[in-house]
Short mmCIF file of C-alpha atoms and ligand atoms in Angstrom, two decimals:
data_model
loop_
_atom_site.label_atom_id
_atom_site.label_comp_id
_atom_site.label_asym_id
_atom_site.label_seq_id
_atom_site.Cartn_x
_atom_site.Cartn_y
_atom_site.Cartn_z
CA MET T 1 140.64 53.22 115.63
CA PRO T 2 137.39 51.84 117.05
CA GLY T 3 137.85 49.26 119.79
CA LEU T 4 137.30 45.66 118.79
CA ASN T 5 134.47 45.30 121.28
CA ASP T 6 132.65 48.34 119.97
CA THR T 7 130.10 46.34 117.99
CA VAL T 8 127.85 48.32 115.69
CA ARG T 9 124.45 46.98 116.70
CA TYR T 10 121.79 46.54 114.03
CA TRP T 11 119.20 47.71 116.51
CA ASP T 12 119.21 48.63 120.18
CA TYR T 13 116.55 50.16 122.40
CA LEU T 14 118.53 50.66 125.60
CA GLY T 15 120.02 53.90 124.31
CA ALA T 16 116.48 55.28 124.14
CA TYR T 17 115.23 53.66 127.36
CA THR T 18 118.01 54.35 129.83
CA PRO T 19 117.90 58.19 129.79
CA ARG T 20 114.10 58.18 130.26
CA ARG T 21 113.83 55.15 132.56
CA ALA T 22 112.16 57.09 135.39
CA GLU T 23 109.48 58.44 133.03
CA TYR T 24 108.73 54.98 131.63
CA LEU T 25 108.47 53.45 135.10
CA ALA T 26 106.24 56.31 136.23
CA ALA T 27 103.98 55.68 133.22
CA VAL T 28 103.70 51.99 134.12
CA ASP T 29 102.95 52.90 137.74
CA ARG T 30 100.32 55.38 136.59
CA VAL T 31 98.49 52.54 134.82
CA PHE T 32 98.88 50.08 137.69
CA SER T 33 97.62 52.68 140.17
CA SER T 34 94.74 53.92 138.00
CA GLY T 35 92.27 51.20 138.93
CA ARG T 36 91.61 50.51 135.23
CA LEU T 37 93.90 48.04 133.46
CA VAL T 38 92.01 47.40 130.20
CA LEU T 39 90.92 49.91 127.51
CA GLY T 40 91.31 52.86 129.82
CA ARG T 41 92.56 56.42 129.56
CA GLU T 42 95.94 55.59 128.03
CA VAL T 43 94.47 53.71 125.06
CA ALA T 44 91.90 56.46 124.43
CA GLU T 45 94.59 59.14 124.59
CA PHE T 46 96.91 57.23 122.27
CA GLU T 47 94.13 56.64 119.73
CA LYS T 48 93.41 60.35 119.66
CA GLY T 49 97.10 61.21 119.28
CA LEU T 50 97.72 58.65 116.56
CA ALA T 51 94.69 59.71 114.51
CA ALA T 52 95.73 63.36 114.73
CA TYR T 53 99.33 62.55 113.77
CA CYS T 54 98.28 60.50 110.74
CA GLY T 55 95.58 62.89 109.56
CA ALA T 56 92.79 60.34 109.99
CA ALA T 57 89.54 60.91 111.88
CA PHE T 58 89.82 57.76 114.03
CA ALA T 59 92.34 55.27 115.36
CA VAL T 60 91.58 51.96 117.07
CA GLY T 61 94.27 50.21 119.11
CA VAL T 62 94.81 46.47 118.86
CA ASN T 63 97.23 43.83 120.02
CA SER T 64 99.57 43.77 117.00
CA GLY T 65 100.12 44.92 113.44
CA THR T 66 99.05 41.49 112.20
CA ASP T 67 95.71 41.86 113.96
CA ALA T 68 95.37 45.39 112.59
CA ILE T 69 95.47 43.99 109.04
CA LEU T 70 93.21 41.06 109.92
CA LEU T 71 90.56 43.23 111.61
CA ALA T 72 90.72 45.73 108.73
CA LEU T 73 89.96 42.92 106.27
CA LYS T 74 87.15 41.58 108.49
CA ALA T 75 85.63 45.03 108.96
CA LEU T 76 85.51 45.47 105.17
CA GLY T 77 83.75 42.12 104.84
CA ILE T 78 86.63 40.39 103.11
CA GLY T 79 87.02 36.64 103.59
CA ALA T 80 86.90 33.23 101.91
CA GLY T 81 86.62 33.39 98.13
CA ASP T 82 87.96 36.95 97.96
CA GLU T 83 91.30 38.01 96.51
CA VAL T 84 93.59 40.61 98.02
CA ILE T 85 96.34 42.09 95.84
CA THR T 86 99.59 42.59 97.73
CA VAL T 87 103.35 41.93 97.48
CA SER T 88 105.53 38.98 98.40
CA ASN T 89 108.44 41.28 99.28
CA THR T 90 107.14 41.92 102.81
CA ALA T 91 107.19 40.63 106.36
CA VAL T 92 105.26 37.35 106.71
CA PRO T 93 102.50 38.96 108.84
CA THR T 94 101.06 40.86 105.85
CA VAL T 95 100.28 37.54 104.20
CA ALA T 96 99.48 35.71 107.45
CA ALA T 97 96.74 38.25 108.17
CA ILE T 98 95.23 37.89 104.69
CA ARG T 99 95.14 34.10 105.10
CA ALA T 100 93.67 34.39 108.61
CA SER T 101 90.76 36.34 107.10
CA GLY T 102 90.13 33.42 104.74
CA ALA T 103 91.00 35.49 101.65
CA THR T 104 93.62 34.62 99.02
CA PRO T 105 96.68 36.81 98.55
CA VAL T 106 97.51 37.61 94.92
CA PHE T 107 101.08 38.81 94.58
CA VAL T 108 102.38 41.45 92.18
CA ASP T 109 106.05 42.17 91.64
CA VAL T 110 107.89 45.20 93.04
CA GLU T 111 110.08 48.03 91.73
CA GLU T 112 113.76 47.15 91.78
CA ASP T 113 114.99 50.45 93.23
CA THR T 114 112.32 51.27 95.85
CA TYR T 115 111.36 47.66 96.73
CA LEU T 116 107.71 48.82 96.65
CA MET T 117 104.67 47.42 94.83
CA ASP T 118 104.97 47.98 91.07
CA VAL T 119 101.58 49.59 90.61
CA SER T 120 101.80 49.25 86.81
CA ARG T 121 101.24 45.52 87.34
CA VAL T 122 98.16 45.79 89.54
CA GLU T 123 95.49 46.19 86.88
CA ALA T 124 96.51 42.92 85.20
CA ALA T 125 96.17 41.10 88.53
CA VAL T 126 92.58 42.27 89.13
CA THR T 127 89.91 39.58 88.69
CA PRO T 128 86.16 39.52 89.45
CA ARG T 129 87.12 38.18 92.92
CA THR T 130 89.46 41.05 93.78
CA ARG T 131 88.08 42.92 96.80
CA CYS T 132 91.07 44.80 98.13
CA LEU T 133 94.45 46.31 97.27
CA LEU T 134 96.94 45.98 100.12
CA PRO T 135 100.17 47.88 99.38
CA VAL T 136 103.03 47.64 101.88
CA HIS T 137 104.92 50.86 102.64
CA LEU T 138 108.17 48.90 102.96
CA CYS T 139 111.32 50.29 104.59
CA GLY T 140 109.58 53.56 105.47
CA GLN T 141 108.54 54.80 102.02
CA MET T 142 104.94 54.87 100.81
CA ALA T 143 103.79 52.94 97.77
CA ASP T 144 102.47 54.92 94.80
CA MET T 145 99.00 55.57 96.23
CA ALA T 146 97.38 57.76 93.53
CA PRO T 147 97.18 55.07 90.81
CA LEU T 148 96.19 52.45 93.40
CA GLN T 149 93.31 54.56 94.67
CA GLU T 150 92.26 55.25 91.10
CA ILE T 151 92.15 51.50 90.30
CA ALA T 152 90.28 50.76 93.53
CA ARG T 153 87.70 53.45 92.77
CA ARG T 154 87.22 52.41 89.17
CA ARG T 155 87.09 48.66 89.83
CA GLY T 156 85.17 48.96 93.10
CA GLY T 157 87.59 47.63 95.68
CA TRP T 158 88.90 48.61 99.09
CA VAL T 159 92.39 49.82 99.96
CA ILE T 160 94.23 48.80 103.14
CA GLU T 161 97.66 50.36 103.73
CA ASP T 162 100.24 48.23 105.54
CA CYS T 163 101.85 51.11 107.48
CA ALA T 164 103.81 48.84 109.85
CA GLN T 165 107.16 50.21 108.62
CA ALA T 166 106.06 53.68 107.62
CA MET T 167 104.55 55.72 110.44
CA GLY T 168 105.08 59.37 109.52
CA ALA T 169 105.96 58.65 105.89
CA ALA T 170 104.18 60.95 103.46
CA TYR T 171 102.99 61.07 99.85
CA GLY T 172 102.22 64.48 98.40
CA GLY T 173 102.36 65.88 101.93
CA GLU T 174 99.73 63.50 103.37
CA ARG T 175 100.74 60.87 105.88
CA ALA T 176 100.59 57.09 105.73
CA GLY T 177 97.34 55.82 107.17
CA SER T 178 95.25 58.65 105.71
CA PHE T 179 94.93 57.22 102.18
CA GLY T 180 93.39 53.77 102.45
CA ASP T 181 89.96 52.84 103.74
CA VAL T 182 92.01 51.54 106.67
CA GLY T 183 95.67 52.01 107.64
CA ALA T 184 97.27 49.21 109.67
CA PHE T 185 100.10 50.02 112.08
CA SER T 186 102.48 47.94 114.18
CA PHE T 187 104.22 49.22 117.29
CA TYR T 188 106.41 46.14 117.68
CA PRO T 189 109.53 47.30 119.59
CA THR T 190 111.77 47.79 116.52
CA LYS T 191 109.23 49.81 114.55
CA ILE T 192 109.38 53.58 114.00
CA LEU T 193 107.15 54.02 117.03
CA GLY T 194 107.98 51.04 119.23
CA ALA T 195 106.19 49.79 122.34
CA PHE T 196 107.91 47.57 124.93
CA GLY T 197 105.99 44.56 123.69
CA ASP T 198 103.34 43.88 121.06
CA ALA T 199 100.96 46.61 119.97
CA GLY T 200 99.16 47.79 116.85
CA ALA T 201 96.39 50.06 115.61
CA MET T 202 94.15 50.87 112.67
CA THR T 203 93.32 54.32 111.31
CA THR T 204 90.25 55.25 109.28
CA SER T 205 88.18 58.32 108.55
CA ASP T 206 84.89 56.41 108.20
CA PRO T 207 82.90 56.53 111.47
CA ASP T 208 80.99 53.30 110.73
CA LEU T 209 84.21 51.44 109.95
CA ALA T 210 85.78 52.80 113.12
CA ALA T 211 82.83 51.53 115.16
CA ARG T 212 83.07 48.12 113.52
CA LEU T 213 86.82 47.91 114.16
CA ARG T 214 86.15 48.74 117.82
CA ARG T 215 83.60 45.93 118.05
CA LEU T 216 85.83 43.43 116.31
CA ARG T 217 88.68 43.91 118.78
CA PHE T 218 86.26 43.28 121.69
CA TYR T 219 84.49 39.96 120.91
CA GLY T 220 82.13 41.72 118.50
CA ILE T 221 80.53 43.64 121.37
CA ALA T 222 79.52 47.29 121.10
CA GLU T 223 77.77 47.46 124.48
CA GLY T 224 75.94 45.41 127.06
CA TYR T 225 77.95 42.21 126.58
CA HIS T 226 75.93 41.36 123.48
CA ALA T 227 77.95 40.37 120.41
CA GLU T 228 76.65 42.10 117.29
CA GLU T 229 78.88 39.88 115.19
CA GLU T 230 81.65 37.32 115.53
CA GLY T 231 84.69 39.14 116.86
CA PHE T 232 88.10 38.69 118.40
CA ASN T 233 90.04 39.60 121.49
CA SER T 234 92.67 42.04 120.26
CA ARG T 235 93.02 44.98 122.59
CA LEU T 236 95.89 47.41 122.77
CA ASP T 237 97.30 46.90 126.27
CA GLU T 238 96.93 49.88 128.60
CA VAL T 239 100.59 49.68 129.72
CA GLN T 240 101.86 49.61 126.13
CA ALA T 241 99.57 52.54 125.31
CA ALA T 242 101.14 54.49 128.20
CA ILE T 243 104.61 53.79 126.75
CA LEU T 244 103.42 54.87 123.29
CA ASN T 245 101.93 58.08 124.71
CA LEU T 246 105.34 58.92 126.15
CA LYS T 247 107.09 58.27 122.84
CA LEU T 248 104.61 59.78 120.36
CA PRO T 249 105.66 63.44 120.85
CA GLY T 250 109.27 62.48 120.00
CA ILE T 251 108.49 60.82 116.71
CA GLU T 252 109.53 63.73 114.47
CA ALA T 253 112.87 64.12 116.26
CA ALA T 254 113.46 60.37 115.95
CA ALA T 255 112.60 60.48 112.24
CA SER T 256 115.01 63.32 111.64
CA ALA T 257 117.77 61.34 113.44
CA ARG T 258 117.07 58.43 111.08
CA ARG T 259 117.26 60.78 108.08
CA ASP T 260 120.64 62.09 109.30
CA ILE T 261 122.01 58.55 109.31
CA ALA T 262 120.50 57.86 105.89
CA ARG T 263 122.30 60.96 104.60
CA ILE T 264 125.63 59.65 105.92
CA TYR T 265 125.00 56.39 104.05
CA ASP T 266 123.71 58.12 100.90
CA GLU T 267 126.74 60.39 100.66
CA GLY T 268 129.34 57.90 101.86
CA LEU T 269 128.23 55.03 99.65
CA ALA T 270 127.66 56.96 96.40
CA GLY T 271 129.67 55.31 93.66
CA VAL T 272 131.16 52.68 95.98
CA GLY T 273 131.58 49.31 94.24
CA ASP T 274 128.29 48.15 92.75
CA ILE T 275 126.28 49.38 95.74
CA ALA T 276 122.82 50.66 94.79
CA ARG T 277 121.26 52.91 97.40
CA PRO T 278 117.50 52.98 98.10
CA ALA T 279 115.62 55.25 95.70
CA VAL T 280 113.21 57.88 96.99
CA ARG T 281 110.47 59.01 94.62
CA PRO T 282 109.69 62.73 94.29
CA GLY T 283 106.96 63.97 96.62
CA ARG T 284 107.55 61.21 99.15
CA ARG T 285 108.91 61.46 102.67
CA HIS T 286 111.00 58.39 103.51
CA GLN T 287 111.11 57.47 107.19
CA TYR T 288 114.09 55.08 106.81
CA TYR T 289 112.72 52.35 109.02
CA LEU T 290 115.27 50.34 107.03
CA TYR T 291 118.23 51.48 104.95
CA THR T 292 118.48 48.69 102.40
CA VAL T 293 121.15 48.60 99.69
CA ARG T 294 121.66 46.17 96.80
CA THR T 295 124.87 44.51 95.66
CA GLN T 296 125.84 41.40 93.73
CA HIS T 297 128.42 40.73 96.48
CA ARG T 298 125.82 40.72 99.26
CA ASP T 299 126.78 37.52 101.07
CA ARG T 300 130.51 38.28 101.12
CA LEU T 301 129.91 41.89 102.16
CA MET T 302 127.63 40.77 104.98
CA GLU T 303 130.25 38.32 106.22
CA PHE T 304 133.00 40.96 105.99
CA LEU T 305 130.93 43.48 107.97
CA ASP T 306 130.13 40.82 110.57
CA LYS T 307 133.85 40.05 111.04
CA GLU T 308 134.44 43.78 111.46
CA GLY T 309 131.83 43.92 114.24
CA ILE T 310 129.01 45.43 112.19
CA GLU T 311 125.61 43.76 112.39
CA THR T 312 123.42 43.81 109.26
CA LYS T 313 120.20 42.05 108.22
CA ILE T 314 118.40 40.82 105.15
CA ASN T 315 114.84 42.13 104.97
CA TYR T 316 113.76 39.64 103.72
CA PRO T 317 115.82 36.62 102.67
CA HIS T 318 112.77 34.59 101.53
CA PRO T 319 109.91 36.07 99.50
CA VAL T 320 106.68 34.92 101.15
CA HIS T 321 105.38 33.22 97.98
CA LEU T 322 108.34 30.81 98.07
CA MET T 323 108.03 29.91 101.77
CA ARG T 324 107.07 26.34 102.65
CA GLY T 325 104.17 27.54 104.76
CA TYR T 326 102.63 29.23 101.73
CA SER T 327 103.33 26.56 99.12
CA GLY T 328 99.60 25.77 99.19
CA LEU T 329 98.93 29.01 97.32
CA GLY T 330 100.50 27.46 94.24
CA ASN T 331 103.13 30.10 93.49
CA ARG T 332 106.42 29.05 91.90
CA GLU T 333 109.96 30.26 91.59
CA GLY T 334 110.08 32.65 88.63
CA ASP T 335 106.59 34.09 89.27
CA LEU T 336 108.00 37.34 90.69
CA PRO T 337 111.43 37.86 89.10
CA VAL T 338 112.24 41.25 90.67
CA THR T 339 111.15 40.16 94.15
CA GLU T 340 113.21 36.98 93.84
CA ARG T 341 116.26 38.83 92.51
CA LEU T 342 116.07 41.35 95.35
CA ALA T 343 116.06 38.58 97.96
CA ARG T 344 119.52 37.62 96.69
CA SER T 345 121.03 41.13 96.62
CA ILE T 346 119.52 43.24 99.42
CA LEU T 347 121.25 44.11 102.68
CA SER T 348 119.93 46.37 105.46
CA LEU T 349 122.49 48.52 107.28
CA PRO T 350 122.07 49.56 110.93
CA ILE T 351 119.71 52.52 111.29
CA TYR T 352 117.86 53.68 114.39
CA PRO T 353 117.60 57.12 116.03
CA GLU T 354 120.21 56.47 118.73
CA LEU T 355 122.80 54.90 116.40
CA PRO T 356 125.98 56.87 117.12
CA THR T 357 127.16 58.94 114.14
CA ARG T 358 130.62 57.41 114.45
CA HIS T 359 129.01 53.98 114.00
CA ALA T 360 127.32 55.05 110.77
CA GLU T 361 130.62 56.49 109.59
CA ARG T 362 132.36 53.24 110.47
CA VAL T 363 129.80 51.32 108.40
CA VAL T 364 130.58 53.56 105.41
CA GLU T 365 134.34 53.23 105.89
CA THR T 366 134.12 49.44 106.21
CA VAL T 367 131.90 49.00 103.13
CA ARG T 368 134.36 51.17 101.18
CA ARG T 369 137.26 49.05 102.44
CA PHE T 370 135.46 45.87 101.31
CA PHE T 371 135.09 47.22 97.79
CA ARG T 372 138.68 48.50 97.70
CA GLY T 373 139.73 44.90 98.08
CA GLY T 374 140.23 44.79 101.83
CA ARG T 375 138.23 41.56 101.87
C1 PLP Y 401 105.99 44.31 111.59
C2 PLP Y 401 105.15 44.19 110.37
C3 PLP Y 401 103.83 43.70 110.42
C4 PLP Y 401 103.20 43.07 111.60
O1 PLP Y 401 103.30 43.64 112.81
P1 PLP Y 401 103.26 42.82 114.18
O2 PLP Y 401 102.99 43.91 115.15
O3 PLP Y 401 104.60 42.17 114.36
O4 PLP Y 401 102.16 41.83 114.11
C5 PLP Y 401 103.08 43.72 109.25
N1 PLP Y 401 103.60 44.16 108.09
C6 PLP Y 401 104.86 44.61 108.00
C7 PLP Y 401 105.37 45.09 106.68
C8 PLP Y 401 105.69 44.63 109.13
O5 PLP Y 401 106.95 45.07 109.02
#
């Protein structure tokens, strides 16, 4: 029997930090002792490593994933009066970045079993003002990129991938961040590649876009302290880049640890109660940033697991289009039936590379007990 105090944490980074503490501290010291604290060697090295990993020609580091989306929009010339097609079933920052650019988000509904943008609905949402398609690779699985790229090509729009939850995910063997005109990444601590603070980056294979993204993160300056255009201050911090450089080589091992846990859940929860497990489309590599199930008994299951010492989360309890802060966009309840239904039935189980196997097994056993009537 597991001890009562043996809480199954939803997420924890200390299991990854503690064994490598000396290396992390040495990396921080290397930056502090280098004589260059801003946009130095570590950022340059990380950008090279990230671009190579994603299969893009360039990467540009910024302060956060939100800024990565915002600067991508700005670099593509998208702003007030323009429409960006995206989803409401996402983290707020996707939409916050679109609004910060001045553009208007236009939401399409998602697929019930993958939680991803329902690309069959995109064409109908295109208007003469549409400038960009912004799919979100939610939970670690890529959206259906081929039809999206086809629509963008035919209707003359840009594509920005929100890769914040999907570093290393693939579609037809090609990785997230290599499909869109720009890929936007977050290295927020919980993400697949997590810094020890805020960090983000953009990938692109267009040299002119890469140069513009570089300017935009540095006050619009290319050289000589002369702003070529109105820019921002959004630099990837040198210390965070050093942390990311340490972690980047381990990303495949971490992903395979996540997949092992997902397999325990997939096998252990098959046919249990009314639990629906996350669907994975053929030809896609799921990174399991989140392992999100659906059940009509979500709230009671969540409470039961909590009492049994198992932390879970709802990603996300409120679709963005129904949030008070976005009521000005004029969306109403009922606009996105699948998205709204999912918000009432989804539950994310603990999944991270260092989650002990016995914890994942305990999650399975406890969910089974709930549905056997142990509640
Ligand atoms: C985390 C996240 C972001 C934003 O990243 P930050 O680094 O927190 O700004 C954007 N989109 C999605 C889907 C995310 O999960």
